[in-house]
Amino acid sequence: MRIKKLELKNFRGFEELVIDFPEGESGLAVFVGVNGSGKTSVLEGILSLLYTYYYELFKNEKVINGDYRNFEYCSIGDRLTDFHFSVYISERKLTIEVQGKEISIINELTNYAGSISISKLTNPWINKFVTEDNLIKIRESLLNNISVFVYYPAKRAITQDLSLKARDISAIQPINVYLGAFAQSINFNDFFEWFRSFEDVENEQIRAKGNAQFRIKELETVRNAISKLKLLEAVTDFRVQRQPHEDFILEKNERKLSIKSLSDGEKMLIALTGDIARRLNIANSELNNPLEGHGIVLIDEIEQHLHPDWQRKVVKSLRDTFPNIQFILTTHSPQVLSTLKKENVFILDNFQLVQDTPHTYGRDSNSILWDIFGVEKRPPESKEIFSKLYRMMDDPDKVEETEALLRDVEERYGYYDEEVVRARGQFEFLNED
């Protein structure tokens, strides 16, 4: 399951946008731009379409929650226009069209000879639509080949009132992979409750078998994912504490800690990695290694709460841990971009796709800040101080004033600051005896 192409027309701020996703195995796409440029709208365009499509296919199972059917139109002049958006997934094209009050979902099978429409739903959310026989076949096909799809919005956090209640896991089916996948905020309680419930089963088996080393596959999938994520190498042996109060306990550098005591970055990576692994396990329980399952994961602001060093490593770590997942991300981080090839980076400017993307791979953060985000190396005030210093150096009558300003600059920015070192060298060269 891969998104190959996205078309948005009159959706949110986009009049028209066409994105061809990278053709490599990963299909990784990272969207960057200033606030309000349209990054999150791209993710929500994909989300809205897939939500509507999956909702109509699986609404009887009641696993698709949230509501992305209240579409926001794009205003052209003083009127609201019709709109459509399409996403190409593998050999299938899904389209939503709005014309006046008529809303349609069109599903097409694409091949080299063109496109053949095989199903169309009209006005689906007021239940006035005709489902063709092919739609039933599509539904059955999807149920037999479940792929993970999940959106992690910027509003994601582990709350202090973490829920660890046990659930009935006997009725879990592959379709349950979509529970909470389309939410507009996430607190990861589904993951922690799932973990606790399967740990109850594991503990029962340990007692029954008299084998303290026994482990069940469901939890081992999650444990392997978190241990494989190299950023969390110091974190091991996580489990649910029942007494004297419920908590999610882990070992970090040989110390037992509550997950609540970790940094926000550590908590987020544990929960996000664990939740993806949980969903892959639900969808691919028959695989020897569910972490090799396929799917699409959208993450808004991937760098959220992470130290700059972790920002530089997080994308590769996720791709290594989940090799067959297509990650579609947004970021403001030059550290993230410095690890990405040009073909994986998409720059948005005022709801327009910038056609000429500069290289970012291996570059320093300052050059990326300038080339991609238009951010100067130094704040304007500091830049002006150095400009004044260099102007004064050109005046032979202001040697003492220049040296005084240079000492002030050294005290302000540090003796070993790159620009301070350059200024000191130039001053000494100009004033050699």
Tab-separated table of C-alpha atoms in Angstrom:
chain	number	residue	atom	x	y	z
A	1	MET	CA	0.000	0.000	0.000
A	2	ARG	CA	1.594	3.227	-1.198
A	3	ILE	CA	0.333	6.694	-2.024
A	4	LYS	CA	1.803	7.528	-5.410
A	5	LYS	CA	0.082	10.785	-6.260
A	6	LEU	CA	-2.162	13.397	-4.650
A	7	GLU	CA	-4.420	15.902	-6.397
A	8	LEU	CA	-6.181	18.700	-4.492
A	9	LYS	CA	-8.463	21.198	-6.184
A	10	ASN	CA	-10.189	23.989	-4.230
A	11	PHE	CA	-9.466	22.258	-0.934
A	12	ARG	CA	-8.655	24.500	2.030
A	13	GLY	CA	-6.200	27.074	0.668
A	14	PHE	CA	-5.241	25.041	-2.394
A	15	GLU	CA	-6.708	26.112	-5.724
A	16	GLU	CA	-4.889	23.260	-7.426
A	17	LEU	CA	-2.084	21.028	-6.235
A	18	VAL	CA	-0.572	17.911	-7.795
A	19	ILE	CA	2.089	15.963	-5.913
A	20	ASP	CA	3.914	12.950	-7.316
A	21	PHE	CA	5.334	11.021	-4.403
A	22	PRO	CA	8.832	9.492	-4.569
A	23	GLU	CA	9.012	6.214	-6.456
A	24	GLY	CA	11.519	4.519	-4.145
A	25	GLU	CA	10.632	1.631	-1.881
A	26	SER	CA	9.800	3.837	1.084
A	27	GLY	CA	7.744	6.518	-0.686
A	28	LEU	CA	8.856	8.877	2.102
A	29	ALA	CA	7.534	12.439	1.732
A	30	VAL	CA	8.310	15.327	4.082
A	31	PHE	CA	6.477	18.654	3.718
A	32	VAL	CA	8.077	21.880	4.929
A	33	GLY	CA	7.173	25.553	4.909
A	34	VAL	CA	6.332	28.452	7.183
A	35	ASN	CA	3.256	28.371	9.412
A	36	GLY	CA	0.117	28.589	7.288
A	37	SER	CA	1.789	27.377	4.091
A	38	GLY	CA	-0.445	24.292	3.784
A	39	LYS	CA	1.629	21.462	5.268
A	40	THR	CA	-1.044	20.129	7.611
A	41	SER	CA	-3.714	20.669	4.949
A	42	VAL	CA	-1.905	18.174	2.701
A	43	LEU	CA	-2.036	15.551	5.451
A	44	GLU	CA	-5.679	16.328	6.170
A	45	GLY	CA	-6.514	16.133	2.463
A	46	ILE	CA	-5.210	12.562	2.420
A	47	LEU	CA	-6.931	11.907	5.730
A	48	SER	CA	-10.299	13.292	4.631
A	49	LEU	CA	-10.401	11.209	1.493
A	50	LEU	CA	-9.357	7.951	3.116
A	51	TYR	CA	-11.651	8.604	6.080
A	52	THR	CA	-14.667	9.011	3.802
A	53	TYR	CA	-13.734	5.984	1.726
A	54	TYR	CA	-13.086	3.654	4.657
A	55	TYR	CA	-16.090	4.991	6.570
A	56	GLU	CA	-18.463	4.007	3.786
A	57	LEU	CA	-16.832	0.611	3.337
A	58	PHE	CA	-16.653	-0.348	7.016
A	59	LYS	CA	-19.282	1.727	8.800
A	60	ASN	CA	-21.188	-1.396	9.850
A	61	GLU	CA	-18.148	-2.523	11.848
A	62	LYS	CA	-18.202	0.846	13.681
A	63	VAL	CA	-14.421	1.132	13.817
A	64	ILE	CA	-14.031	4.389	11.878
A	65	ASN	CA	-14.561	7.271	14.288
A	66	GLY	CA	-13.820	10.992	14.111
A	67	ASP	CA	-15.467	13.173	11.480
A	68	TYR	CA	-13.689	14.411	8.395
A	69	ARG	CA	-16.786	14.676	6.243
A	70	ASN	CA	-17.388	18.359	7.012
A	71	PHE	CA	-15.195	19.621	4.205
A	72	GLU	CA	-13.936	23.198	4.071
A	73	TYR	CA	-14.155	24.737	0.628
A	74	CYS	CA	-11.695	27.129	-0.934
A	75	SER	CA	-13.036	30.641	-1.517
A	76	ILE	CA	-12.349	31.958	-5.021
A	77	GLY	CA	-13.270	35.615	-5.217
A	78	ASP	CA	-16.534	36.036	-3.340
A	79	ARG	CA	-17.964	32.588	-3.942
A	80	LEU	CA	-17.424	29.071	-2.694
A	81	THR	CA	-16.429	26.670	-5.444
A	82	ASP	CA	-16.968	22.995	-6.091
A	83	PHE	CA	-13.907	20.921	-5.339
A	84	HIS	CA	-12.368	17.507	-5.742
A	85	PHE	CA	-9.311	15.695	-4.490
A	86	SER	CA	-7.782	12.394	-5.477
A	87	VAL	CA	-5.191	10.057	-4.075
A	88	TYR	CA	-3.481	7.314	-6.057
A	89	ILE	CA	-2.804	4.260	-3.887
A	90	SER	CA	-0.858	1.564	-5.696
A	91	GLU	CA	-2.988	0.903	-8.800
A	92	ARG	CA	-6.127	2.497	-7.404
A	93	LYS	CA	-7.359	6.085	-7.671
A	94	LEU	CA	-9.801	7.404	-5.073
A	95	THR	CA	-11.561	10.710	-5.694
A	96	ILE	CA	-14.054	12.853	-3.789
A	97	GLU	CA	-16.005	15.363	-5.854
A	98	VAL	CA	-18.347	18.084	-4.607
A	99	GLN	CA	-20.718	19.750	-7.056
A	100	GLY	CA	-23.285	21.887	-5.318
A	101	LYS	CA	-24.971	19.587	-2.805
A	102	GLU	CA	-23.938	16.390	-4.567
A	103	ILE	CA	-20.936	14.660	-3.084
A	104	SER	CA	-19.455	11.598	-4.755
A	105	ILE	CA	-16.723	9.097	-4.028
A	106	ILE	CA	-15.233	7.604	-7.159
A	107	ASN	CA	-13.035	4.525	-7.050
A	108	GLU	CA	-11.007	3.712	-10.143
A	109	LEU	CA	-8.612	0.952	-11.060
A	110	THR	CA	-5.749	2.460	-13.036
A	111	ASN	CA	-3.445	0.738	-15.457
A	112	TYR	CA	-1.281	1.592	-18.466
A	113	ALA	CA	-4.319	1.690	-20.732
A	114	GLY	CA	-6.025	4.405	-18.720
A	115	SER	CA	-8.621	4.501	-15.963
A	116	ILE	CA	-11.731	2.389	-15.603
A	117	SER	CA	-14.378	3.542	-13.143
A	118	ILE	CA	-15.558	0.587	-11.101
A	119	SER	CA	-17.656	2.204	-8.389
A	120	LYS	CA	-19.275	5.472	-7.408
A	121	LEU	CA	-21.051	6.544	-4.229
A	122	THR	CA	-23.236	9.652	-4.350
A	123	ASN	CA	-24.196	11.716	-1.270
A	124	PRO	CA	-22.885	8.967	1.026
A	125	TRP	CA	-23.348	10.736	4.362
A	126	ILE	CA	-27.077	11.186	3.907
A	127	ASN	CA	-27.332	7.522	2.963
A	128	LYS	CA	-28.687	8.141	-0.531
A	129	PHE	CA	-26.241	6.236	-2.631
A	130	VAL	CA	-26.070	3.188	-4.870
A	131	THR	CA	-23.363	0.625	-4.180
A	132	GLU	CA	-22.271	-1.404	-7.191
A	133	ASP	CA	-21.318	-5.054	-6.922
A	134	ASN	CA	-17.686	-4.109	-7.389
A	135	LEU	CA	-17.758	-2.108	-4.156
A	136	ILE	CA	-18.518	-5.298	-2.233
A	137	LYS	CA	-15.548	-6.936	-3.932
A	138	ILE	CA	-13.343	-4.002	-2.954
A	139	ARG	CA	-14.495	-4.285	0.638
A	140	GLU	CA	-13.786	-8.014	0.757
A	141	SER	CA	-10.394	-7.476	-0.849
A	142	LEU	CA	-9.451	-4.841	1.719
A	143	LEU	CA	-10.596	-7.045	4.599
A	144	ASN	CA	-8.376	-9.850	3.301
A	145	ASN	CA	-5.373	-7.531	2.856
A	146	ILE	CA	-5.526	-5.071	5.724
A	147	SER	CA	-2.887	-2.337	5.620
A	148	VAL	CA	-2.208	0.067	8.451
A	149	PHE	CA	-3.317	3.665	8.074
A	150	VAL	CA	-3.015	6.126	10.946
A	151	TYR	CA	-2.684	9.872	11.451
A	152	TYR	CA	-0.718	11.344	14.350
A	153	PRO	CA	-1.744	15.018	14.566
A	154	ALA	CA	0.290	17.750	16.234
A	155	LYS	CA	-2.114	17.423	19.192
A	156	ARG	CA	-0.627	14.258	20.641
A	157	ALA	CA	0.437	13.712	24.213
A	158	ILE	CA	0.558	11.217	27.055
A	159	THR	CA	-1.647	12.596	29.796
A	160	GLN	CA	-0.897	12.362	33.506
A	161	ASP	CA	-4.150	10.413	34.002
A	162	LEU	CA	-2.842	7.578	31.847
A	163	SER	CA	-5.454	4.850	31.336
A	164	LEU	CA	-4.319	1.274	31.942
A	165	LYS	CA	-7.683	-0.449	32.286
A	166	ALA	CA	-8.010	-3.975	30.955
A	167	ARG	CA	-10.085	-4.573	27.824
A	168	ASP	CA	-11.792	-7.566	26.291
A	169	ILE	CA	-9.303	-8.561	23.602
A	170	SER	CA	-11.045	-11.764	22.533
A	171	ALA	CA	-12.960	-10.012	19.748
A	172	ILE	CA	-10.055	-8.083	18.200
A	173	GLN	CA	-10.106	-8.417	14.409
A	174	PRO	CA	-7.790	-6.980	11.718
A	175	ILE	CA	-10.352	-4.241	10.973
A	176	ASN	CA	-9.718	-2.896	14.493
A	177	VAL	CA	-6.491	-1.442	13.135
A	178	TYR	CA	-8.537	1.625	12.126
A	179	LEU	CA	-9.856	2.394	15.620
A	180	GLY	CA	-8.652	5.895	16.467
A	181	ALA	CA	-6.668	6.112	13.236
A	182	PHE	CA	-8.490	9.230	12.020
A	183	ALA	CA	-8.641	11.211	15.270
A	184	GLN	CA	-7.881	14.941	15.409
A	185	SER	CA	-5.990	14.474	18.699
A	186	ILE	CA	-4.449	11.441	20.361
A	187	ASN	CA	-3.403	10.525	23.910
A	188	PHE	CA	-2.246	6.928	23.196
A	189	ASN	CA	-4.539	5.395	25.828
A	190	ASP	CA	-5.611	2.780	23.260
A	191	PHE	CA	-2.020	1.578	23.100
A	192	PHE	CA	-1.491	1.430	26.871
A	193	GLU	CA	-4.820	-0.340	27.497
A	194	TRP	CA	-4.028	-2.840	24.725
A	195	PHE	CA	-0.587	-3.489	26.215
A	196	ARG	CA	-1.993	-4.018	29.710
A	197	SER	CA	-4.679	-6.407	28.410
A	198	PHE	CA	-2.193	-8.593	26.548
A	199	GLU	CA	0.219	-8.499	29.477
A	200	ASP	CA	-2.574	-9.972	31.630
A	201	VAL	CA	-2.783	-12.852	29.131
A	202	GLU	CA	0.993	-13.236	29.097
A	203	ASN	CA	1.170	-13.365	32.897
A	204	GLU	CA	-1.529	-16.048	32.986
A	205	GLN	CA	0.463	-18.136	30.498
A	206	ILE	CA	3.664	-17.660	32.505
A	207	ARG	CA	1.930	-19.001	35.618
A	208	ALA	CA	0.252	-21.848	33.730
A	209	LYS	CA	3.465	-22.951	32.007
A	210	GLY	CA	5.700	-22.325	35.002
A	211	ASN	CA	8.085	-20.539	32.661
A	212	ALA	CA	9.073	-17.004	33.657
A	213	GLN	CA	10.724	-16.474	30.254
A	214	PHE	CA	7.551	-17.114	28.257
A	215	ARG	CA	6.490	-14.202	26.024
A	216	ILE	CA	3.507	-13.735	23.722
A	217	LYS	CA	3.970	-12.564	20.168
A	218	GLU	CA	1.747	-9.493	20.443
A	219	LEU	CA	3.855	-7.897	23.168
A	220	GLU	CA	7.152	-9.063	21.702
A	221	THR	CA	6.275	-7.165	18.523
A	222	VAL	CA	5.988	-3.955	20.535
A	223	ARG	CA	9.064	-4.697	22.646
A	224	ASN	CA	11.124	-5.411	19.539
A	225	ALA	CA	9.984	-2.199	17.865
A	226	ILE	CA	10.890	-0.010	20.834
A	227	SER	CA	14.236	-1.748	21.380
A	228	LYS	CA	14.995	-1.538	17.648
A	229	LEU	CA	14.420	2.213	17.649
A	230	LYS	CA	18.012	3.202	18.351
A	231	LEU	CA	17.047	6.473	20.014
A	232	LEU	CA	15.581	4.473	22.901
A	233	GLU	CA	18.470	2.070	23.504
A	234	ALA	CA	18.672	3.091	27.174
A	235	VAL	CA	15.019	2.122	27.722
A	236	THR	CA	14.311	-1.552	28.471
A	237	ASP	CA	12.008	-3.915	30.340
A	238	PHE	CA	8.749	-1.988	30.208
A	239	ARG	CA	5.663	-3.419	31.902
A	240	VAL	CA	2.448	-2.466	33.701
A	241	GLN	CA	2.615	-2.079	37.476
A	242	ARG	CA	-0.591	-3.188	39.248
A	243	GLN	CA	0.219	-2.432	42.912
A	244	PRO	CA	0.201	-0.198	44.907
A	245	HIS	CA	-1.189	1.791	41.974
A	246	GLU	CA	-1.359	1.250	38.239
A	247	ASP	CA	1.494	2.690	36.203
A	248	PHE	CA	3.555	1.968	33.095
A	249	ILE	CA	7.038	1.143	34.373
A	250	LEU	CA	10.260	0.834	32.421
A	251	GLU	CA	13.939	0.490	33.098
A	252	LYS	CA	16.303	3.246	31.982
A	253	ASN	CA	20.017	2.970	32.668
A	254	GLU	CA	19.266	0.252	35.270
A	255	ARG	CA	16.762	2.436	37.132
A	256	LYS	CA	13.051	1.652	37.285
A	257	LEU	CA	10.962	4.686	36.340
A	258	SER	CA	7.376	5.607	35.585
A	259	ILE	CA	6.841	6.628	31.995
A	260	LYS	CA	5.411	9.863	33.388
A	261	SER	CA	8.868	10.806	34.679
A	262	LEU	CA	10.493	10.662	31.245
A	263	SER	CA	10.990	13.650	28.995
A	264	ASP	CA	8.173	14.514	26.598
A	265	GLY	CA	10.374	13.407	23.710
A	266	GLU	CA	11.041	9.980	25.225
A	267	LYS	CA	7.386	9.469	26.140
A	268	MET	CA	6.267	10.457	22.652
A	269	LEU	CA	8.672	8.126	20.873
A	270	ILE	CA	7.780	5.163	23.101
A	271	ALA	CA	4.044	5.704	22.624
A	272	LEU	CA	4.217	6.443	18.889
A	273	THR	CA	6.531	3.513	18.138
A	274	GLY	CA	4.483	1.202	20.332
A	275	ASP	CA	1.216	2.287	18.730
A	276	ILE	CA	2.468	1.720	15.179
A	277	ALA	CA	3.763	-1.708	16.227
A	278	ARG	CA	0.417	-2.499	17.896
A	279	ARG	CA	-1.484	-1.638	14.717
A	280	LEU	CA	0.886	-3.680	12.557
A	281	ASN	CA	0.363	-6.621	14.899
A	282	ILE	CA	-3.431	-6.319	14.672
A	283	ALA	CA	-3.318	-6.110	10.868
A	284	ASN	CA	-0.668	-8.799	10.346
A	285	SER	CA	-1.064	-11.286	13.177
A	286	GLU	CA	-0.238	-14.169	10.823
A	287	LEU	CA	3.150	-12.752	9.784
A	288	ASN	CA	6.262	-14.083	11.489
A	289	ASN	CA	7.384	-10.480	11.894
A	290	PRO	CA	4.427	-8.066	11.942
A	291	LEU	CA	6.867	-5.120	11.895
A	292	GLU	CA	7.366	-5.912	8.205
A	293	GLY	CA	3.694	-5.218	7.482
A	294	HIS	CA	2.663	-2.510	5.032
A	295	GLY	CA	0.827	0.739	5.567
A	296	ILE	CA	0.768	4.525	5.536
A	297	VAL	CA	1.559	6.685	8.574
A	298	LEU	CA	0.987	10.450	8.641
A	299	ILE	CA	2.800	12.456	11.346
A	300	ASP	CA	2.396	16.205	11.769
A	301	GLU	CA	5.503	17.945	13.162
A	302	ILE	CA	7.711	14.869	13.486
A	303	GLU	CA	10.307	16.839	15.484
A	304	GLN	CA	7.863	17.643	18.290
A	305	HIS	CA	9.531	17.534	21.763
A	306	LEU	CA	12.766	16.031	20.384
A	307	HIS	CA	16.316	17.192	21.130
A	308	PRO	CA	18.094	18.408	17.932
A	309	ASP	CA	20.284	15.280	17.897
A	310	TRP	CA	17.185	13.067	18.006
A	311	GLN	CA	15.536	15.188	15.325
A	312	ARG	CA	18.441	14.304	13.064
A	313	LYS	CA	17.994	10.575	13.714
A	314	VAL	CA	14.250	10.076	14.090
A	315	VAL	CA	13.231	9.568	10.439
A	316	LYS	CA	15.906	6.951	9.745
A	317	SER	CA	15.129	5.199	13.033
A	318	LEU	CA	11.429	4.933	12.180
A	319	ARG	CA	12.153	3.736	8.635
A	320	ASP	CA	14.590	1.086	9.892
A	321	THR	CA	12.084	-0.115	12.484
A	322	PHE	CA	9.116	-0.186	10.076
A	323	PRO	CA	10.691	-0.882	6.645
A	324	ASN	CA	7.432	-1.258	4.697
A	325	ILE	CA	5.590	1.756	6.091
A	326	GLN	CA	5.238	4.859	3.917
A	327	PHE	CA	5.806	7.839	6.191
A	328	ILE	CA	4.295	11.180	5.159
A	329	LEU	CA	5.497	13.893	7.524
A	330	THR	CA	5.644	17.620	8.139
A	331	THR	CA	8.470	19.474	9.855
A	332	HIS	CA	10.014	22.845	10.683
A	333	SER	CA	13.331	21.254	11.641
A	334	PRO	CA	16.558	21.793	9.666
A	335	GLN	CA	17.997	18.821	11.573
A	336	VAL	CA	15.307	16.556	10.116
A	337	LEU	CA	15.863	17.932	6.611
A	338	SER	CA	19.632	17.420	6.796
A	339	THR	CA	19.031	13.644	6.700
A	340	LEU	CA	16.728	13.666	3.659
A	341	LYS	CA	17.388	13.390	-0.056
A	342	LYS	CA	16.072	16.124	-2.317
A	343	GLU	CA	13.391	13.892	-3.843
A	344	ASN	CA	11.807	13.285	-0.417
A	345	VAL	CA	11.365	16.986	0.428
A	346	PHE	CA	8.368	19.081	-0.690
A	347	ILE	CA	8.380	22.822	0.024
A	348	LEU	CA	5.068	24.665	0.288
A	349	ASP	CA	4.757	28.444	0.041
A	350	ASN	CA	1.311	30.016	0.469
A	351	PHE	CA	-0.453	26.817	-0.664
A	352	GLN	CA	1.812	26.483	-3.709
A	353	LEU	CA	4.360	23.732	-4.304
A	354	VAL	CA	7.849	25.165	-4.832
A	355	GLN	CA	9.144	23.518	-7.992
A	356	ASP	CA	12.901	23.782	-7.417
A	357	THR	CA	13.757	22.099	-4.122
A	358	PRO	CA	17.312	22.791	-2.899
A	359	HIS	CA	19.481	19.933	-1.693
A	360	THR	CA	19.269	19.391	2.055
A	361	TYR	CA	21.055	16.081	2.640
A	362	GLY	CA	24.185	16.468	4.765
A	363	ARG	CA	23.979	20.251	4.929
A	364	ASP	CA	24.461	22.332	8.073
A	365	SER	CA	21.418	23.705	9.866
A	366	ASN	CA	22.155	27.372	9.192
A	367	SER	CA	22.284	26.919	5.422
A	368	ILE	CA	19.030	24.938	5.490
A	369	LEU	CA	17.375	27.611	7.634
A	370	TRP	CA	18.274	30.205	5.015
A	371	ASP	CA	17.648	28.244	1.794
A	372	ILE	CA	14.451	26.477	2.872
A	373	PHE	CA	12.902	28.708	5.517
A	374	GLY	CA	14.397	32.100	4.639
A	375	VAL	CA	15.718	32.541	8.182
A	376	GLU	CA	18.918	34.578	8.615
A	377	LYS	CA	21.911	32.998	10.347
A	378	ARG	CA	21.720	35.643	13.074
A	379	PRO	CA	18.924	37.809	14.483
A	380	PRO	CA	18.727	41.248	12.776
A	381	GLU	CA	20.088	43.078	15.839
A	382	SER	CA	23.220	40.902	15.975
A	383	LYS	CA	23.713	41.131	12.234
A	384	GLU	CA	23.670	44.936	12.445
A	385	ILE	CA	26.269	44.955	15.255
A	386	PHE	CA	28.725	42.979	13.122
A	387	SER	CA	28.008	45.169	10.099
A	388	LYS	CA	28.796	48.246	12.218
A	389	LEU	CA	32.010	46.612	13.457
A	390	TYR	CA	33.249	45.925	9.922
A	391	ARG	CA	32.362	49.457	8.794
A	392	MET	CA	34.376	50.917	11.676
A	393	MET	CA	37.376	48.741	10.744
A	394	ASP	CA	37.530	50.574	7.416
A	395	ASP	CA	38.056	53.901	9.198
A	396	PRO	CA	41.718	54.314	10.310
A	397	ASP	CA	40.695	57.106	12.674
A	398	LYS	CA	38.479	54.798	14.768
A	399	VAL	CA	40.929	52.091	15.820
A	400	GLU	CA	40.331	52.521	19.550
A	401	GLU	CA	36.540	52.689	19.143
A	402	THR	CA	36.651	49.624	16.923
A	403	GLU	CA	38.703	47.649	19.430
A	404	ALA	CA	36.300	48.629	22.218
A	405	LEU	CA	33.336	47.428	20.165
A	406	LEU	CA	35.205	44.234	19.318
A	407	ARG	CA	35.769	43.534	23.026
A	408	ASP	CA	32.064	44.147	23.635
A	409	VAL	CA	31.174	41.741	20.815
A	410	GLU	CA	33.522	39.095	22.241
A	411	GLU	CA	31.883	39.435	25.634
A	412	ARG	CA	28.408	39.332	24.133
A	413	TYR	CA	28.798	36.361	21.760
A	414	GLY	CA	31.816	34.513	23.155
A	415	TYR	CA	35.465	34.597	22.140
A	416	TYR	CA	35.176	31.475	19.966
A	417	ASP	CA	32.058	32.461	18.046
A	418	GLU	CA	32.776	31.931	14.342
A	419	GLU	CA	32.030	35.523	13.342
A	420	VAL	CA	33.895	36.926	16.364
A	421	VAL	CA	37.010	34.934	15.416
A	422	ARG	CA	36.752	36.244	11.859
A	423	ALA	CA	36.313	39.836	13.042
A	424	ARG	CA	39.238	39.570	15.480
A	425	GLY	CA	41.488	38.178	12.735
A	426	GLN	CA	40.523	40.931	10.311
A	427	PHE	CA	41.070	43.656	12.941
A	428	GLU	CA	44.529	42.336	13.838
A	429	PHE	CA	45.516	42.029	10.167
A	430	LEU	CA	44.467	45.621	9.423
A	431	ASN	CA	46.365	46.969	12.413
A	432	GLU	CA	49.656	45.089	12.158
A	433	ASP	CA	52.729	47.260	12.759
